[in-house]
mmCIF file of C-alpha atoms and ligand atoms in Angstrom:
data_model
loop_
_atom_site.group_PDB
_atom_site.id
_atom_site.type_symbol
_atom_site.label_atom_id
_atom_site.label_comp_id
_atom_site.label_asym_id
_atom_site.label_seq_id
_atom_site.Cartn_x
_atom_site.Cartn_y
_atom_site.Cartn_z
ATOM 1 C CA UNK A 1 63.247 -56.558 12.231
ATOM 2 C CA UNK A 2 60.906 -55.798 9.260
ATOM 3 C CA UNK A 3 58.988 -58.816 8.070
ATOM 4 C CA UNK A 4 58.712 -59.795 4.463
ATOM 5 C CA UNK A 5 54.670 -59.231 4.688
ATOM 6 C CA UNK A 6 55.490 -55.618 6.239
ATOM 7 C CA UNK A 7 57.866 -54.843 3.343
ATOM 8 C CA UNK A 8 55.142 -55.991 0.701
ATOM 9 C CA UNK A 9 52.526 -53.898 2.261
ATOM 10 C CA UNK A 10 54.570 -50.711 2.864
ATOM 11 C CA UNK A 11 55.996 -50.711 -0.818
ATOM 12 C CA UNK A 12 52.609 -51.209 -2.399
ATOM 13 C CA UNK A 13 51.462 -47.507 -0.875
ATOM 14 C CA UNK A 14 51.393 -45.185 -3.894
ATOM 15 C CA UNK A 15 53.628 -42.511 -2.357
ATOM 16 C CA UNK A 16 56.287 -45.049 -1.625
ATOM 17 C CA UNK A 17 56.207 -46.274 -5.023
ATOM 18 C CA UNK A 18 56.705 -42.619 -6.011
ATOM 19 C CA UNK A 19 59.400 -42.086 -3.502
ATOM 20 C CA UNK A 20 61.203 -45.333 -4.518
ATOM 21 C CA UNK A 21 61.012 -44.346 -8.503
ATOM 22 C CA UNK A 22 62.537 -41.036 -7.801
ATOM 23 C CA UNK A 23 65.251 -41.826 -5.621
ATOM 24 C CA UNK A 24 68.877 -42.011 -6.452
ATOM 25 C CA UNK A 25 69.812 -44.711 -3.750
ATOM 26 C CA UNK A 26 66.992 -47.096 -4.784
ATOM 27 C CA UNK A 27 67.991 -46.419 -8.356
ATOM 28 C CA UNK A 28 71.340 -48.005 -7.504
ATOM 29 C CA UNK A 29 69.983 -50.893 -5.718
ATOM 30 C CA UNK A 30 67.552 -51.577 -8.605
ATOM 31 C CA UNK A 31 70.496 -51.962 -10.947
ATOM 32 C CA UNK A 32 71.843 -54.521 -8.981
ATOM 33 C CA UNK A 33 68.845 -56.800 -9.622
ATOM 34 C CA UNK A 34 67.604 -55.680 -13.027
ATOM 35 C CA UNK A 35 69.968 -56.158 -16.057
ATOM 36 C CA UNK A 36 68.651 -52.974 -18.061
ATOM 37 C CA UNK A 37 65.546 -51.285 -19.497
ATOM 38 C CA UNK A 38 66.091 -52.693 -22.867
ATOM 39 C CA UNK A 39 66.421 -56.272 -24.128
ATOM 40 C CA UNK A 40 69.597 -54.991 -25.917
ATOM 41 C CA UNK A 41 71.093 -54.420 -22.518
ATOM 42 C CA UNK A 42 69.760 -57.665 -21.018
ATOM 43 C CA UNK A 43 71.277 -59.537 -24.134
ATOM 44 C CA UNK A 44 74.712 -58.083 -23.220
ATOM 45 C CA UNK A 45 74.411 -59.057 -19.699
ATOM 46 C CA UNK A 46 73.370 -62.477 -20.848
ATOM 47 C CA UNK A 47 76.056 -62.967 -23.323
ATOM 48 C CA UNK A 48 78.593 -62.262 -20.493
ATOM 49 C CA UNK A 49 76.971 -64.917 -18.278
ATOM 50 C CA UNK A 50 76.909 -67.315 -20.938
ATOM 51 C CA UNK A 51 80.576 -66.800 -21.531
ATOM 52 C CA UNK A 52 81.365 -67.684 -17.956
ATOM 53 C CA UNK A 53 79.456 -70.866 -18.065
ATOM 54 C CA UNK A 54 75.957 -70.055 -16.831
ATOM 55 C CA UNK A 55 72.672 -70.896 -18.426
ATOM 56 C CA UNK A 56 69.980 -67.951 -18.757
ATOM 57 C CA UNK A 57 66.382 -67.473 -18.428
ATOM 58 C CA UNK A 58 65.477 -63.923 -19.904
ATOM 59 C CA UNK A 59 62.609 -62.287 -18.038
ATOM 60 C CA UNK A 60 60.577 -59.424 -19.277
ATOM 61 C CA UNK A 61 59.501 -57.515 -15.978
ATOM 62 C CA UNK A 62 55.728 -56.687 -15.931
ATOM 63 C CA UNK A 63 52.769 -58.263 -14.997
ATOM 64 C CA UNK A 64 48.950 -57.689 -14.903
ATOM 65 C CA UNK A 65 48.529 -55.979 -18.094
ATOM 66 C CA UNK A 66 45.186 -53.919 -18.094
ATOM 67 C CA UNK A 67 43.786 -54.334 -21.642
ATOM 68 C CA UNK A 68 44.021 -56.764 -24.566
ATOM 69 C CA UNK A 69 46.382 -54.393 -26.587
ATOM 70 C CA UNK A 70 48.834 -54.618 -23.917
ATOM 71 C CA UNK A 71 48.673 -58.504 -23.775
ATOM 72 C CA UNK A 72 49.233 -58.298 -27.378
ATOM 73 C CA UNK A 73 52.045 -56.075 -27.018
ATOM 74 C CA UNK A 74 53.567 -58.511 -24.376
ATOM 75 C CA UNK A 75 53.117 -61.665 -26.167
ATOM 76 C CA UNK A 76 54.840 -59.900 -29.253
ATOM 77 C CA UNK A 77 57.869 -58.925 -26.832
ATOM 78 C CA UNK A 78 58.046 -62.640 -25.706
ATOM 79 C CA UNK A 79 58.428 -63.786 -29.348
ATOM 80 C CA UNK A 80 61.049 -60.935 -30.202
ATOM 81 C CA UNK A 81 62.890 -62.226 -27.186
ATOM 82 C CA UNK A 82 63.006 -65.921 -28.185
ATOM 83 C CA UNK A 83 64.173 -64.411 -31.830
ATOM 84 C CA UNK A 84 66.777 -62.085 -30.364
ATOM 85 C CA UNK A 85 68.338 -65.150 -28.315
ATOM 86 C CA UNK A 86 68.760 -66.978 -31.767
ATOM 87 C CA UNK A 87 70.157 -63.611 -33.552
ATOM 88 C CA UNK A 88 72.714 -63.513 -30.510
ATOM 89 C CA UNK A 89 73.539 -67.211 -30.508
ATOM 90 C CA UNK A 90 72.929 -67.546 -26.969
ATOM 91 C CA UNK A 91 72.136 -71.225 -27.503
ATOM 92 C CA UNK A 92 75.033 -72.282 -29.414
ATOM 93 C CA UNK A 93 76.491 -74.000 -26.394
ATOM 94 C CA UNK A 94 73.353 -75.768 -25.479
ATOM 95 C CA UNK A 95 73.930 -79.620 -24.107
ATOM 96 C CA UNK A 96 71.071 -81.318 -25.774
ATOM 97 C CA UNK A 97 68.433 -81.582 -24.817
ATOM 98 C CA UNK A 98 68.901 -78.520 -22.289
ATOM 99 C CA UNK A 99 68.738 -74.905 -23.717
ATOM 100 C CA UNK A 100 71.389 -72.555 -22.531
ATOM 101 C CA UNK A 101 69.086 -69.536 -23.013
ATOM 102 C CA UNK A 102 65.342 -69.917 -22.354
ATOM 103 C CA UNK A 103 62.564 -67.378 -21.428
ATOM 104 C CA UNK A 104 60.284 -66.843 -18.290
ATOM 105 C CA UNK A 105 56.968 -65.296 -18.953
ATOM 106 C CA UNK A 106 53.831 -64.416 -16.705
ATOM 107 C CA UNK A 107 50.518 -65.406 -17.718
ATOM 108 C CA UNK A 108 48.940 -62.150 -16.352
ATOM 109 C CA UNK A 109 51.125 -60.345 -19.132
ATOM 110 C CA UNK A 110 50.043 -62.870 -21.831
ATOM 111 C CA UNK A 111 46.150 -61.416 -20.602
ATOM 112 C CA UNK A 112 44.988 -63.731 -17.835
ATOM 113 C CA UNK A 113 43.124 -60.885 -16.467
ATOM 114 C CA UNK A 114 41.414 -60.386 -19.792
ATOM 115 C CA UNK A 115 40.387 -64.000 -19.555
ATOM 116 C CA UNK A 116 41.697 -67.619 -19.681
ATOM 117 C CA UNK A 117 41.211 -67.979 -23.366
ATOM 118 C CA UNK A 118 42.939 -64.689 -24.112
ATOM 119 C CA UNK A 119 46.089 -65.971 -22.026
ATOM 120 C CA UNK A 120 46.098 -69.429 -23.540
ATOM 121 C CA UNK A 121 45.876 -68.026 -27.154
ATOM 122 C CA UNK A 122 49.080 -65.751 -26.549
ATOM 123 C CA UNK A 123 51.029 -68.582 -24.889
ATOM 124 C CA UNK A 124 50.208 -71.068 -27.328
ATOM 125 C CA UNK A 125 51.740 -68.597 -30.194
ATOM 126 C CA UNK A 126 54.666 -67.880 -27.899
ATOM 127 C CA UNK A 127 55.136 -71.862 -27.463
ATOM 128 C CA UNK A 128 54.845 -72.534 -31.291
ATOM 129 C CA UNK A 129 57.366 -69.822 -31.760
ATOM 130 C CA UNK A 130 59.744 -71.092 -29.078
ATOM 131 C CA UNK A 131 59.374 -74.677 -30.704
ATOM 132 C CA UNK A 132 60.741 -73.314 -34.134
ATOM 133 C CA UNK A 133 64.096 -72.658 -32.311
ATOM 134 C CA UNK A 134 63.840 -75.783 -30.016
ATOM 135 C CA UNK A 135 63.425 -73.175 -27.272
ATOM 136 C CA UNK A 136 61.730 -73.720 -23.837
ATOM 137 C CA UNK A 137 59.162 -71.433 -21.940
ATOM 138 C CA UNK A 138 58.995 -71.497 -18.458
ATOM 139 C CA UNK A 139 55.681 -70.120 -16.595
ATOM 140 C CA UNK A 140 56.519 -67.907 -13.654
ATOM 141 C CA UNK A 141 53.959 -68.569 -10.721
ATOM 142 C CA UNK A 142 52.217 -65.799 -9.528
ATOM 143 C CA UNK A 143 49.964 -64.836 -6.557
ATOM 144 C CA UNK A 144 47.827 -67.647 -5.337
ATOM 145 C CA UNK A 145 44.416 -66.329 -7.223
ATOM 146 C CA UNK A 146 46.343 -67.405 -10.322
ATOM 147 C CA UNK A 147 47.557 -71.004 -9.210
ATOM 148 C CA UNK A 148 45.074 -73.284 -10.224
ATOM 149 C CA UNK A 149 44.310 -71.606 -13.467
ATOM 150 C CA UNK A 150 48.303 -71.521 -14.334
ATOM 151 C CA UNK A 151 48.613 -75.287 -13.328
ATOM 152 C CA UNK A 152 45.380 -76.222 -15.268
ATOM 153 C CA UNK A 153 46.814 -74.205 -18.376
ATOM 154 C CA UNK A 154 49.796 -76.211 -18.477
ATOM 155 C CA UNK A 155 47.993 -79.201 -18.380
ATOM 156 C CA UNK A 156 45.660 -78.018 -21.321
ATOM 157 C CA UNK A 157 48.183 -77.109 -23.708
ATOM 158 C CA UNK A 158 50.660 -79.911 -22.863
ATOM 159 C CA UNK A 159 49.256 -82.415 -25.554
ATOM 160 C CA UNK A 160 50.196 -80.002 -28.196
ATOM 161 C CA UNK A 161 53.509 -78.206 -26.367
ATOM 162 C CA UNK A 162 56.152 -80.108 -24.516
ATOM 163 C CA UNK A 163 58.422 -77.221 -24.370
ATOM 164 C CA UNK A 164 57.074 -75.682 -21.397
ATOM 165 C CA UNK A 165 56.864 -75.993 -17.611
ATOM 166 C CA UNK A 166 55.904 -73.917 -14.543
ATOM 167 C CA UNK A 167 57.063 -72.890 -10.913
ATOM 168 C CA UNK A 168 55.794 -74.415 -7.378
ATOM 169 C CA UNK A 169 55.751 -72.387 -4.554
ATOM 170 C CA UNK A 170 56.772 -74.278 -1.093
ATOM 171 C CA UNK A 171 54.848 -71.994 1.022
ATOM 172 C CA UNK A 172 51.470 -73.150 -0.184
ATOM 173 C CA UNK A 173 49.796 -75.956 1.217
ATOM 174 C CA UNK A 174 48.283 -77.277 -1.985
ATOM 175 C CA UNK A 175 51.733 -77.611 -3.689
ATOM 176 C CA UNK A 176 52.479 -81.439 -3.021
ATOM 177 C CA UNK A 177 49.247 -82.129 -5.053
ATOM 178 C CA UNK A 178 50.424 -79.716 -7.816
ATOM 179 C CA UNK A 179 53.669 -81.396 -7.912
ATOM 180 C CA UNK A 180 52.101 -84.801 -8.301
ATOM 181 C CA UNK A 181 50.032 -83.368 -11.300
ATOM 182 C CA UNK A 182 53.365 -82.127 -12.928
ATOM 183 C CA UNK A 183 54.955 -85.365 -12.164
ATOM 184 C CA UNK A 184 52.075 -87.061 -13.824
ATOM 185 C CA UNK A 185 52.360 -84.904 -16.909
ATOM 186 C CA UNK A 186 56.203 -85.221 -17.404
ATOM 187 C CA UNK A 187 56.410 -81.342 -17.269
ATOM 188 C CA UNK A 188 59.475 -79.353 -15.846
ATOM 189 C CA UNK A 189 59.242 -77.528 -12.653
ATOM 190 C CA UNK A 190 61.071 -74.860 -11.019
ATOM 191 C CA UNK A 191 60.701 -75.019 -7.225
ATOM 192 C CA UNK A 192 60.754 -71.714 -5.300
ATOM 193 C CA UNK A 193 59.777 -70.699 -1.513
ATOM 194 C CA UNK A 194 57.107 -67.961 -3.089
ATOM 195 C CA UNK A 195 57.361 -64.443 -3.073
ATOM 196 C CA UNK A 196 53.914 -62.988 -2.564
ATOM 197 C CA UNK A 197 51.976 -61.908 0.388
ATOM 198 C CA UNK A 198 49.524 -64.979 1.118
ATOM 199 C CA UNK A 199 47.256 -65.577 3.888
ATOM 200 C CA UNK A 200 47.902 -68.246 6.794
ATOM 201 C CA UNK A 201 44.623 -70.103 5.348
ATOM 202 C CA UNK A 202 46.374 -71.327 2.346
ATOM 203 C CA UNK A 203 50.113 -70.758 2.774
ATOM 204 C CA UNK A 204 52.843 -71.422 5.782
ATOM 205 C CA UNK A 205 52.977 -68.180 7.734
ATOM 206 C CA UNK A 206 56.322 -69.494 9.375
ATOM 207 C CA UNK A 207 59.483 -69.395 7.474
ATOM 208 C CA UNK A 208 60.936 -72.575 9.247
ATOM 209 C CA UNK A 209 57.754 -74.511 7.675
ATOM 210 C CA UNK A 210 58.240 -73.020 4.271
ATOM 211 C CA UNK A 211 61.873 -74.240 4.322
ATOM 212 C CA UNK A 212 60.927 -77.792 5.781
ATOM 213 C CA UNK A 213 58.296 -78.214 2.720
ATOM 214 C CA UNK A 214 61.202 -76.717 0.103
ATOM 215 C CA UNK A 215 63.462 -79.528 1.315
ATOM 216 C CA UNK A 216 60.719 -82.243 1.062
ATOM 217 C CA UNK A 217 59.663 -81.033 -2.179
ATOM 218 C CA UNK A 218 63.069 -80.637 -3.617
ATOM 219 C CA UNK A 219 63.761 -84.284 -2.539
ATOM 220 C CA UNK A 220 60.900 -85.576 -4.502
ATOM 221 C CA UNK A 221 61.249 -83.518 -7.560
ATOM 222 C CA UNK A 222 65.063 -84.250 -7.844
ATOM 223 C CA UNK A 223 63.679 -88.019 -8.024
ATOM 224 C CA UNK A 224 60.701 -87.841 -9.953
ATOM 225 C CA UNK A 225 60.344 -84.489 -11.888
ATOM 226 C CA UNK A 226 61.590 -84.390 -15.554
ATOM 227 C CA UNK A 227 64.515 -81.955 -15.246
ATOM 228 C CA UNK A 228 63.722 -80.035 -12.011
ATOM 229 C CA UNK A 229 65.197 -76.632 -11.320
ATOM 230 C CA UNK A 230 66.084 -76.052 -7.707
ATOM 231 C CA UNK A 231 65.648 -72.052 -7.545
ATOM 232 C CA UNK A 232 66.933 -71.119 -4.083
ATOM 233 C CA UNK A 233 69.701 -68.769 -2.680
ATOM 234 C CA UNK A 234 69.387 -70.648 0.589
ATOM 235 C CA UNK A 235 72.859 -72.054 1.492
ATOM 236 C CA UNK A 236 71.953 -74.535 4.224
ATOM 237 C CA UNK A 237 69.189 -76.028 1.818
ATOM 238 C CA UNK A 238 71.408 -76.231 -1.204
ATOM 239 C CA UNK A 239 74.027 -78.160 1.163
ATOM 240 C CA UNK A 240 71.426 -80.576 2.184
ATOM 241 C CA UNK A 241 70.508 -81.177 -0.923
ATOM 242 C CA UNK A 242 73.665 -81.600 -2.512
ATOM 243 C CA UNK A 243 74.302 -84.244 0.138
ATOM 244 C CA UNK A 244 71.075 -85.966 -0.648
ATOM 245 C CA UNK A 245 71.964 -85.852 -4.478
ATOM 246 C CA UNK A 246 75.356 -87.273 -3.699
ATOM 247 C CA UNK A 247 73.853 -90.039 -1.522
ATOM 248 C CA UNK A 248 71.114 -90.890 -3.956
ATOM 249 C CA UNK A 249 73.534 -90.837 -6.672
ATOM 250 C CA UNK A 250 71.415 -88.295 -8.836
ATOM 251 C CA UNK A 251 73.010 -87.315 -12.162
ATOM 252 C CA UNK A 252 73.877 -83.559 -12.057
ATOM 253 C CA UNK A 253 72.971 -83.356 -15.482
ATOM 254 C CA UNK A 254 69.602 -84.511 -14.680
ATOM 255 C CA UNK A 255 68.358 -81.106 -12.874
ATOM 256 C CA UNK A 256 69.737 -77.644 -12.695
ATOM 257 C CA UNK A 257 70.086 -74.925 -9.967
ATOM 258 C CA UNK A 258 68.821 -71.492 -10.281
ATOM 259 C CA UNK A 259 69.272 -68.164 -8.922
ATOM 260 C CA UNK A 260 68.254 -64.463 -9.527
ATOM 261 C CA UNK A 261 70.538 -61.935 -11.304
ATOM 262 C CA UNK A 262 72.386 -59.639 -8.676
ATOM 263 C CA UNK A 263 71.803 -62.349 -5.638
ATOM 264 C CA UNK A 264 74.266 -64.245 -4.154
ATOM 265 C CA UNK A 265 76.738 -64.408 -6.959
ATOM 266 C CA UNK A 266 79.429 -65.911 -4.998
ATOM 267 C CA UNK A 267 77.068 -69.201 -4.601
ATOM 268 C CA UNK A 268 76.236 -69.033 -8.228
ATOM 269 C CA UNK A 269 79.989 -69.018 -8.989
ATOM 270 C CA UNK A 270 80.701 -71.915 -6.449
ATOM 271 C CA UNK A 271 77.800 -74.229 -7.843
ATOM 272 C CA UNK A 272 78.874 -73.611 -11.571
ATOM 273 C CA UNK A 273 82.588 -74.480 -10.680
ATOM 274 C CA UNK A 274 81.446 -77.500 -8.967
ATOM 275 C CA UNK A 275 80.077 -78.485 -12.364
ATOM 276 C CA UNK A 276 76.347 -78.004 -11.642
ATOM 277 C CA UNK A 277 74.269 -76.420 -14.290
ATOM 278 C CA UNK A 278 73.533 -73.250 -12.907
ATOM 279 C CA UNK A 279 70.855 -70.983 -14.412
ATOM 280 C CA UNK A 280 70.587 -67.089 -13.711
ATOM 281 C CA UNK A 281 67.046 -65.446 -14.036
ATOM 282 C CA UNK A 282 67.748 -62.392 -15.686
ATOM 283 C CA UNK A 283 64.963 -59.823 -15.799
ATOM 284 C CA UNK A 284 65.008 -56.504 -17.553
ATOM 285 C CA UNK A 285 62.377 -53.945 -18.601
ATOM 286 C CA UNK A 286 61.086 -50.473 -17.243
ATOM 287 C CA UNK A 287 58.238 -52.230 -15.379
ATOM 288 C CA UNK A 288 60.552 -53.130 -12.675
ATOM 289 C CA UNK A 289 58.688 -51.987 -9.553
ATOM 290 C CA UNK A 290 56.679 -55.018 -8.375
ATOM 291 C CA UNK A 291 59.763 -57.352 -9.138
ATOM 292 C CA UNK A 292 62.088 -55.098 -6.949
ATOM 293 C CA UNK A 293 59.543 -54.852 -4.139
ATOM 294 C CA UNK A 294 59.593 -58.743 -3.785
ATOM 295 C CA UNK A 295 63.401 -58.690 -3.860
ATOM 296 C CA UNK A 296 63.253 -56.005 -0.985
ATOM 297 C CA UNK A 297 61.142 -58.178 1.096
ATOM 298 C CA UNK A 298 62.878 -61.449 0.647
ATOM 299 C CA UNK A 299 65.845 -59.021 2.448
ATOM 300 C CA UNK A 300 64.332 -56.344 4.337
ATOM 301 C CA UNK A 301 67.854 -55.420 5.680
ATOM 302 C CA UNK A 302 68.403 -53.777 2.045
ATOM 303 C CA UNK A 303 65.398 -51.442 2.595
ATOM 304 C CA UNK A 304 66.531 -50.733 6.262
ATOM 305 C CA UNK A 305 69.962 -49.706 4.905
ATOM 306 C CA UNK A 306 68.251 -47.147 2.176
ATOM 307 C CA UNK A 307 65.799 -45.776 4.591
ATOM 308 C CA UNK A 308 68.470 -45.032 7.195
ATOM 309 C CA UNK A 309 70.568 -43.014 4.613
ATOM 310 C CA UNK A 310 67.571 -41.169 3.473
ATOM 311 C CA UNK A 311 66.674 -40.144 6.882
ATOM 312 C CA UNK A 312 70.451 -39.192 7.643
ATOM 313 C CA UNK A 313 69.740 -36.552 4.549
HETATM 314 P P1 FDA B 401 65.556 -67.221 1.636
HETATM 315 O O1 FDA B 401 64.551 -66.149 1.344
HETATM 316 O O2 FDA B 401 65.390 -67.888 2.840
HETATM 317 O O3 FDA B 401 66.989 -66.641 1.334
HETATM 318 C C1 FDA B 401 68.022 -67.235 1.610
HETATM 319 C C2 FDA B 401 69.226 -66.568 1.663
HETATM 320 O O4 FDA B 401 69.515 -65.995 0.335
HETATM 321 C C3 FDA B 401 69.408 -65.147 2.393
HETATM 322 O O5 FDA B 401 69.624 -65.456 3.660
HETATM 323 C C4 FDA B 401 70.029 -64.144 1.509
HETATM 324 O O6 FDA B 401 71.459 -64.430 1.695
HETATM 325 C C5 FDA B 401 69.837 -64.746 0.159
HETATM 326 N N1 FDA B 401 68.669 -63.747 -0.608
HETATM 327 C C6 FDA B 401 67.551 -64.363 -0.798
HETATM 328 N N2 FDA B 401 66.880 -63.280 -1.374
HETATM 329 C C7 FDA B 401 67.842 -62.190 -1.494
HETATM 330 C C8 FDA B 401 67.539 -60.943 -2.041
HETATM 331 N N3 FDA B 401 66.492 -60.582 -2.398
HETATM 332 N N4 FDA B 401 68.761 -59.965 -1.747
HETATM 333 C C9 FDA B 401 69.735 -60.295 -1.354
HETATM 334 N N5 FDA B 401 70.008 -61.622 -0.749
HETATM 335 C C10 FDA B 401 68.986 -62.236 -0.766
HETATM 336 N N6 FDA B 401 58.711 -66.667 -6.754
HETATM 337 C C11 FDA B 401 57.402 -66.768 -7.215
HETATM 338 O O7 FDA B 401 56.590 -66.797 -6.484
HETATM 339 N N7 FDA B 401 57.116 -66.775 -8.292
HETATM 340 C C12 FDA B 401 58.211 -67.426 -9.307
HETATM 341 O O8 FDA B 401 57.922 -67.681 -10.457
HETATM 342 C C13 FDA B 401 59.673 -67.086 -9.045
HETATM 343 N N8 FDA B 401 60.540 -67.375 -9.685
HETATM 344 C C14 FDA B 401 61.970 -67.489 -9.396
HETATM 345 C C15 FDA B 401 63.012 -67.799 -10.022
HETATM 346 C C16 FDA B 401 64.328 -67.846 -9.706
HETATM 347 C C17 FDA B 401 65.371 -68.446 -10.632
HETATM 348 C C18 FDA B 401 64.530 -67.568 -8.084
HETATM 349 C C19 FDA B 401 65.848 -68.048 -7.675
HETATM 350 C C20 FDA B 401 63.487 -67.483 -7.191
HETATM 351 C C21 FDA B 401 62.214 -67.215 -7.969
HETATM 352 N N9 FDA B 401 61.228 -66.815 -7.067
HETATM 353 C C22 FDA B 401 59.776 -66.772 -7.445
HETATM 354 C C23 FDA B 401 61.455 -66.275 -5.597
HETATM 355 C C24 FDA B 401 61.190 -67.275 -4.536
HETATM 356 O O9 FDA B 401 60.075 -67.441 -4.269
HETATM 357 C C25 FDA B 401 62.001 -66.576 -3.346
HETATM 358 O O10 FDA B 401 61.128 -65.616 -3.055
HETATM 359 C C26 FDA B 401 63.413 -66.013 -3.402
HETATM 360 O O11 FDA B 401 64.008 -67.309 -4.227
HETATM 361 C C27 FDA B 401 64.141 -66.070 -1.920
HETATM 362 O O12 FDA B 401 63.889 -67.171 -1.345
HETATM 363 P P2 FDA B 401 65.429 -68.177 -1.180
HETATM 364 O O13 FDA B 401 64.896 -69.352 -1.637
HETATM 365 O O14 FDA B 401 66.376 -67.559 -1.848
HETATM 366 O O15 FDA B 401 65.728 -68.248 0.565
#
């Protein structure tokens, strides 16, 4: 059985990236996880999801820009996304104070590698624009070298911008303390298991420990975080949390579930029909490769199936 770490390693080899990008079979799988190359395509997909009662978070694919110019372009693209959400009326069905369609961004696209002050300047511009529309900007959490910088940046902008929140990963040993920092602030948190290859010195290597930490953190988040997002496709964990929510009499309007576009559509539909807030993370753009490899690593059976077809000729 291929492990998550092995898939992340193999897909980072340049020849593998070239092969995946050229392969017709992979292209089909990419289309399952990516809503389109353009903002227009992603908005069409989002409008259809909204019509069916789902909340949306739009994500422009791409990370680790290499220059200041690229960071400025990414910041401008985020601002365009906020305007396009308004123009397409995707927030018409919002249930105050929760927006029906928001955006998720990456600080390495805002220019983290060009300096914290570069990323902060761009991030603040995006937040200012979002507040004009009463919208919210979620900061995705990237690899561990950025964790402290991300949490600290949220704390720094918070006095001026309350329309943001971040993501915490249950595989990191440090996350309980980051969760406390976000609770103290009152910022929203999306809880995930974590999608990057991290060493055992800072992250649980065993899935069962990651899962156990997830449940503990989620229970705390449901009680104490401002409008937490429970972002997982793990049916067993969702069932356990639903029992907890019922027994603790937690108001379903006080949190949301989140899942990724193309993953467990049956479960997305089920939770929505049970009356839970269900937000779909809708990625789009041409820079899909790193995102796609993380989705493959979460379910190596996808990769195994394709490799088998390739070798069969
Ligand atoms: P787990 O990996 O245990 O999967 C549970 C079940 O879900 C599997 O058995 C399978 O049925 C299904 N499944 C999961 N992934 C699948 C896939 N790719 N293809 C097919 N089936 C799949 N991570 C991060 O580090 N930073 C971030 O900012 C985010 N943001 C984010 C937003 C949202 C809305 C979600 C749902 C997830 C993220 N993640 C993330 C990714 C997260 O860290 C994690 O890698 C994935 O959600 C997979 O973990 P699960 O919790 O789904 O459990």
